[in-house]
């Protein structure tokens, strides 16, 4: 009786790589000498999402259409895998060049560096201030849409990073060097033609604001729909909303937190199809509450989960939907 092989042939971005049955795709990718920036220790659970072009893998509950998380999905046989475009990882030291308290709940911070940075809307950085625990912050833009060369701008909300917020509020100014590492995250804005749908939950505007501005400037003809939880309709973001309006992007505010949130989203997107590209930013429970709307429509869909104030139940809930790859 012939022995059953415990190995399988995989193709990673066109490169042939052998993988053991049951081995994670992330391990196989590393064996093949291909770089896939991974930050799984920070509970984002979206950094290693790859596309299964053909063949079969064990998704272990992480499948969204034809994508899986390489850190959890395992080899089940021959398969061809496509990795997302990766930004170059950098570890740099910079300094705070501007700090503005927008409201009692929000700071806008600008960090300046001696070298250029490259990131894509939807990505985040590890940020370390002297005497403070490291935090994860989404790269974004100033609320007046202003930018400068060799800078990073972060919107720091009290609800997301209370310790950092308290330090900034107490000192009023920040001296010394600030360290960053990144960018991380594969749920970032792409240069596609599909209708762009952006949804933000409470305390989650920063990555969606970055996507809105970038798409307005770089993809002016692309159809865009911006849906925000009604909690975001407050004066601290008025500059950003005014900038959007001047460019023909009118935010739609709705209650996306109650039991009827999915139905509300369906009513706002009656023509949602597989040809749409959607990004949803928010807590794990917020994302999970709306996920079925995009799954049932077979829309291309990306999660941008929160970092702080998470718990295991929220993570498990967000990862519990398994979508079969369309035939």
Coordinates of C-alpha atoms in Angstrom, one line a residue:
X1 CA 0.0 0.0 0.0
X2 CA 1.6 3.3 -1.1
X3 CA 2.4 5.9 1.7
X4 CA 0.4 9.0 1.7
X5 CA 2.5 12.1 1.1
X6 CA 2.7 14.6 3.9
X7 CA 3.9 17.4 1.6
X8 CA 2.2 19.5 -1.0
X9 CA 3.3 21.8 -3.7
X10 CA 2.2 25.4 -3.4
X11 CA 2.8 28.4 -5.6
X12 CA 3.3 31.7 -3.7
X13 CA 3.2 34.8 -6.0
X14 CA 4.3 32.5 -8.8
X15 CA 7.1 30.9 -6.9
X16 CA 7.0 27.1 -6.2
X17 CA 7.3 26.2 -2.5
X18 CA 6.8 22.9 -0.7
X19 CA 4.7 22.9 2.4
X20 CA 3.8 20.2 5.0
X21 CA 0.1 19.3 5.4
X22 CA -1.2 21.1 8.4
X23 CA 1.6 23.8 8.3
X24 CA 0.3 27.4 8.4
X25 CA 0.5 29.3 5.1
X26 CA 2.6 31.9 6.9
X27 CA 5.3 29.3 7.8
X28 CA 5.3 28.1 4.1
X29 CA 5.6 31.7 2.9
X30 CA 8.6 32.3 5.2
X31 CA 10.2 29.0 4.1
X32 CA 9.9 30.3 0.5
X33 CA 11.8 33.4 1.3
X34 CA 8.9 35.7 0.6
X35 CA 8.2 38.6 2.9
X36 CA 4.8 39.0 4.4
X37 CA 4.7 41.7 7.2
X38 CA 3.1 40.1 10.2
X39 CA 1.9 41.7 13.4
X40 CA -0.4 39.0 14.8
X41 CA 0.7 39.6 18.4
X42 CA -1.3 42.8 18.4
X43 CA -4.7 41.1 17.9
X44 CA -5.5 42.8 14.6
X45 CA -6.0 39.5 12.9
X46 CA -6.0 41.0 9.4
X47 CA -2.3 41.5 8.6
X48 CA -1.7 38.2 6.9
X49 CA -4.8 38.0 4.6
X50 CA -3.9 36.4 1.3
X51 CA -5.9 35.3 -1.8
X52 CA -6.3 31.6 -2.7
X53 CA -6.3 31.7 -6.5
X54 CA -6.7 27.9 -6.9
X55 CA -6.5 24.7 -4.9
X56 CA -7.5 24.2 -1.3
X57 CA -6.4 25.3 2.1
X58 CA -7.9 24.7 5.5
X59 CA -9.2 28.2 6.4
X60 CA -9.8 27.5 10.1
X61 CA -12.7 30.0 10.2
X62 CA -10.9 32.9 8.5
X63 CA -12.2 32.7 4.9
X64 CA -13.7 35.8 3.3
X65 CA -14.6 35.1 -0.3
X66 CA -11.3 33.8 -1.8
X67 CA -9.1 35.1 1.0
X68 CA -7.8 33.6 4.2
X69 CA -5.5 34.6 7.1
X70 CA -2.1 33.0 6.4
X71 CA -1.2 32.9 10.1
X72 CA -4.2 30.6 10.8
X73 CA -5.0 28.9 7.5
X74 CA -3.1 25.6 6.9
X75 CA -1.9 23.6 4.0
X76 CA -4.5 21.0 2.8
X77 CA -3.1 20.2 -0.6
X78 CA -1.8 21.9 -3.7
X79 CA -2.7 25.6 -4.0
X80 CA -1.8 28.8 -5.6
X81 CA -1.6 31.8 -3.2
X82 CA -1.3 35.5 -4.0
X83 CA 0.1 37.9 -1.4
X84 CA -1.1 41.6 -1.2
X85 CA 1.3 44.4 -2.1
X86 CA 3.5 45.0 1.0
X87 CA 4.8 48.4 2.2
X88 CA 8.5 48.5 3.2
X89 CA 8.8 48.1 7.0
X90 CA 10.8 50.8 8.7
X91 CA 11.8 51.5 12.3
X92 CA 12.6 55.2 12.7
X93 CA 13.0 57.9 15.3
X94 CA 11.2 61.2 14.9
X95 CA 9.9 64.1 17.0
X96 CA 6.6 65.8 17.6
X97 CA 6.5 68.9 15.4
X98 CA 2.9 69.9 16.1
X99 CA 0.2 69.0 18.7
X100 CA -3.3 70.4 18.7
X101 CA -6.1 69.5 21.1
X102 CA -9.1 69.5 18.9
X103 CA -11.6 68.8 21.7
X104 CA -11.8 67.3 25.1
X105 CA -11.7 63.9 23.5
X106 CA -9.3 64.3 20.6
X107 CA -5.7 65.3 19.8
X108 CA -4.2 65.8 16.4
X109 CA -0.5 65.0 16.4
X110 CA 2.2 65.5 13.7
X111 CA 5.5 63.6 13.8
X112 CA 8.4 64.7 11.7
X113 CA 11.2 62.5 10.4
X114 CA 14.5 63.0 8.5
X115 CA 13.6 60.3 5.9
X116 CA 10.5 59.8 3.7
X117 CA 7.8 57.3 4.8
X118 CA 5.6 55.2 2.7
X119 CA 2.2 53.9 3.9
X120 CA -1.2 53.2 2.5
X121 CA -4.6 54.3 4.0
X122 CA -5.8 51.7 6.4
X123 CA -2.4 50.9 7.7
X124 CA -1.0 51.6 11.2
X125 CA 2.2 52.0 13.1
X126 CA 3.7 50.9 16.5
X127 CA 4.4 54.2 18.2
X128 CA 6.6 54.5 21.3
X129 CA 6.8 57.7 23.5
X130 CA 9.3 57.9 26.2
X131 CA 7.8 56.7 29.5
X132 CA 4.7 55.3 27.8
X133 CA 3.7 51.8 26.7
X134 CA 3.8 51.2 23.0
X135 CA 0.5 52.0 21.2
X136 CA -0.8 51.2 17.7
X137 CA -2.1 54.2 15.8
X138 CA -3.5 54.5 12.3
X139 CA -1.7 56.8 10.0
X140 CA -4.1 59.5 8.8
X141 CA -4.3 63.1 7.7
X142 CA -4.9 66.4 9.5
X143 CA -8.6 67.3 9.8
X144 CA -8.0 70.3 7.5
X145 CA -6.4 67.9 5.0
X146 CA -3.0 69.6 5.3
X147 CA 0.1 67.4 4.8
X148 CA 3.9 67.9 4.9
X149 CA 6.8 66.0 3.5
X150 CA 8.4 63.4 5.8
X151 CA 5.6 63.5 8.4
X152 CA 3.0 61.2 10.0
X153 CA -0.2 62.5 11.4
X154 CA -2.2 60.6 14.1
X155 CA -5.7 61.3 15.5
X156 CA -5.4 60.4 19.1
X157 CA -8.8 59.7 20.8
X158 CA -9.2 59.4 24.5
X159 CA -11.4 56.4 24.1
X160 CA -8.8 54.5 22.2
X161 CA -5.6 55.4 24.0
X162 CA -6.5 56.9 27.4
X163 CA -3.0 56.7 29.0
X164 CA -1.4 58.4 26.0
X165 CA -4.2 61.0 25.9
X166 CA -3.8 61.7 29.6
X167 CA 0.0 62.2 29.1
X168 CA -0.6 64.6 26.3
X169 CA -3.3 66.5 28.2
X170 CA -1.1 66.8 31.3
X171 CA 2.1 67.9 29.5
X172 CA 0.6 70.0 26.8
X173 CA 3.8 69.4 24.9
X174 CA 5.9 66.4 24.2
X175 CA 9.7 66.6 24.2
X176 CA 12.2 63.9 23.1
X177 CA 12.2 61.3 20.4
X178 CA 9.3 59.2 19.3
X179 CA 9.9 55.8 17.8
X180 CA 7.8 54.2 15.1
X181 CA 7.7 50.8 13.4
X182 CA 5.6 49.9 10.5
X183 CA 3.4 50.2 8.5
X184 CA 1.4 47.1 9.3
X185 CA -2.0 45.9 7.9
X186 CA -3.2 44.5 4.6
X187 CA -6.7 46.1 4.7
X188 CA -5.6 49.1 2.9
X189 CA -6.9 51.2 0.0
X190 CA -6.2 49.7 -3.4
X191 CA -6.2 51.3 -6.9
X192 CA -9.3 49.5 -8.1
X193 CA -12.2 50.5 -10.3
X194 CA -15.0 49.0 -8.1
X195 CA -17.3 51.3 -6.2
X196 CA -15.6 52.3 -3.0
X197 CA -17.7 51.8 0.2
X198 CA -16.2 53.1 3.5
X199 CA -17.9 52.5 6.8
X200 CA -16.7 53.7 10.2
X201 CA -17.8 52.9 13.7
X202 CA -17.4 54.8 17.0
X203 CA -13.8 56.1 17.5
X204 CA -12.8 54.7 14.1
X205 CA -12.7 57.6 11.7
X206 CA -8.9 57.9 11.3
X207 CA -8.3 55.1 8.7
X208 CA -11.5 55.9 6.9
X209 CA -10.6 59.6 6.8
X210 CA -7.3 58.7 5.3
X211 CA -9.0 56.5 2.6
X212 CA -11.6 59.2 1.8
X213 CA -8.9 61.9 1.3
X214 CA -6.6 59.7 -0.7
X215 CA -9.4 58.4 -3.0
X216 CA -10.8 61.9 -3.5
X217 CA -7.3 63.2 -4.5
X218 CA -6.0 60.1 -6.3
X219 CA -9.1 58.5 -7.7
X220 CA -11.5 61.4 -8.4
X221 CA -13.7 59.5 -10.9
X222 CA -14.2 56.5 -8.6
X223 CA -17.7 56.2 -7.2
X224 CA -17.6 56.5 -3.4
X225 CA -20.0 55.9 -0.6
X226 CA -19.1 57.0 3.0
X227 CA -21.3 55.7 5.8
X228 CA -20.5 56.7 9.4
X229 CA -22.0 55.8 12.7
X230 CA -24.1 58.6 14.0
X231 CA -21.7 58.9 17.1
X232 CA -19.1 60.5 14.7
X233 CA -21.4 63.4 13.8
X234 CA -19.8 65.9 16.2
X235 CA -17.9 69.2 16.0
X236 CA -14.4 67.7 16.5
X237 CA -14.5 66.3 13.0
X238 CA -16.2 69.2 11.3
X239 CA -13.1 70.3 9.3
X240 CA -12.9 66.9 7.7
X241 CA -16.6 66.7 6.9
X242 CA -16.5 70.2 5.3
X243 CA -13.5 69.1 3.2
X244 CA -15.4 66.1 2.0
X245 CA -18.5 68.1 1.2
X246 CA -16.5 70.5 -0.9
X247 CA -15.3 67.6 -3.0
X248 CA -18.8 66.0 -3.4
X249 CA -18.4 63.3 -0.8
X250 CA -21.4 63.7 1.6
X251 CA -21.1 61.5 4.7
X252 CA -24.2 59.4 5.5
X253 CA -24.8 59.2 9.3
X254 CA -26.8 56.2 10.6
X255 CA -27.3 54.2 13.8
X256 CA -25.0 51.2 13.1
X257 CA -24.8 50.0 16.7
X258 CA -28.2 48.7 17.5
X259 CA -29.9 45.4 16.8
X260 CA -31.1 46.6 13.4
X261 CA -27.7 47.8 12.3
X262 CA -27.4 45.3 9.5
X263 CA -30.9 46.1 8.2
X264 CA -30.0 49.8 8.3
X265 CA -26.9 49.2 6.2
X266 CA -28.8 47.1 3.7
X267 CA -31.3 49.9 3.3
X268 CA -28.4 52.3 2.6
X269 CA -26.8 50.0 0.1
X270 CA -29.7 48.4 -1.8
X271 CA -27.6 47.9 -4.9
X272 CA -24.6 46.2 -3.2
X273 CA -23.0 43.6 -5.4
X274 CA -19.9 41.5 -5.8
X275 CA -18.4 44.4 -7.9
X276 CA -18.2 46.7 -4.8
X277 CA -15.2 47.1 -2.6
X278 CA -16.0 47.8 1.1
X279 CA -13.8 48.7 4.1
X280 CA -15.3 48.6 7.6
X281 CA -13.4 50.2 10.5
X282 CA -14.4 49.6 14.1
X283 CA -14.4 47.3 17.1
X284 CA -14.6 43.6 16.6
X285 CA -18.2 43.5 17.7
X286 CA -19.1 46.5 15.4
X287 CA -17.5 44.8 12.4
X288 CA -19.2 41.4 13.1
X289 CA -22.6 43.1 13.4
X290 CA -22.3 44.4 9.8
X291 CA -20.4 41.6 8.2
X292 CA -23.3 39.6 6.9
X293 CA -24.4 42.4 4.7
X294 CA -21.2 42.2 2.6
X295 CA -20.9 38.5 2.8
X296 CA -24.4 37.8 1.4
X297 CA -23.8 40.3 -1.4
X298 CA -20.5 38.7 -2.2
X299 CA -18.9 42.1 -2.1
X300 CA -15.1 42.3 -1.8
X301 CA -14.7 43.2 1.8
X302 CA -11.9 44.2 4.2
X303 CA -11.9 44.6 8.0
X304 CA -10.0 47.3 9.8
X305 CA -10.3 46.3 13.5
X306 CA -9.6 48.4 16.6
X307 CA -6.6 47.6 18.8
X308 CA -7.6 48.9 22.3
X309 CA -10.5 47.8 24.4
X310 CA -10.7 44.4 22.8
X311 CA -11.4 41.0 24.4
X312 CA -11.2 37.4 23.3
X313 CA -15.0 37.1 22.8
X314 CA -15.0 40.0 20.4
X315 CA -12.1 38.5 18.4
X316 CA -13.8 35.1 18.2
X317 CA -17.1 36.7 17.1
X318 CA -15.3 38.7 14.3
X319 CA -13.6 35.5 13.1
X320 CA -16.6 33.2 13.3
X321 CA -18.0 33.9 9.8
X322 CA -16.7 31.4 7.3
X323 CA -17.5 32.2 3.6
X324 CA -17.2 29.5 1.0
X325 CA -15.1 30.5 -2.0
X326 CA -17.4 31.0 -5.0
X327 CA -17.2 28.4 -7.7

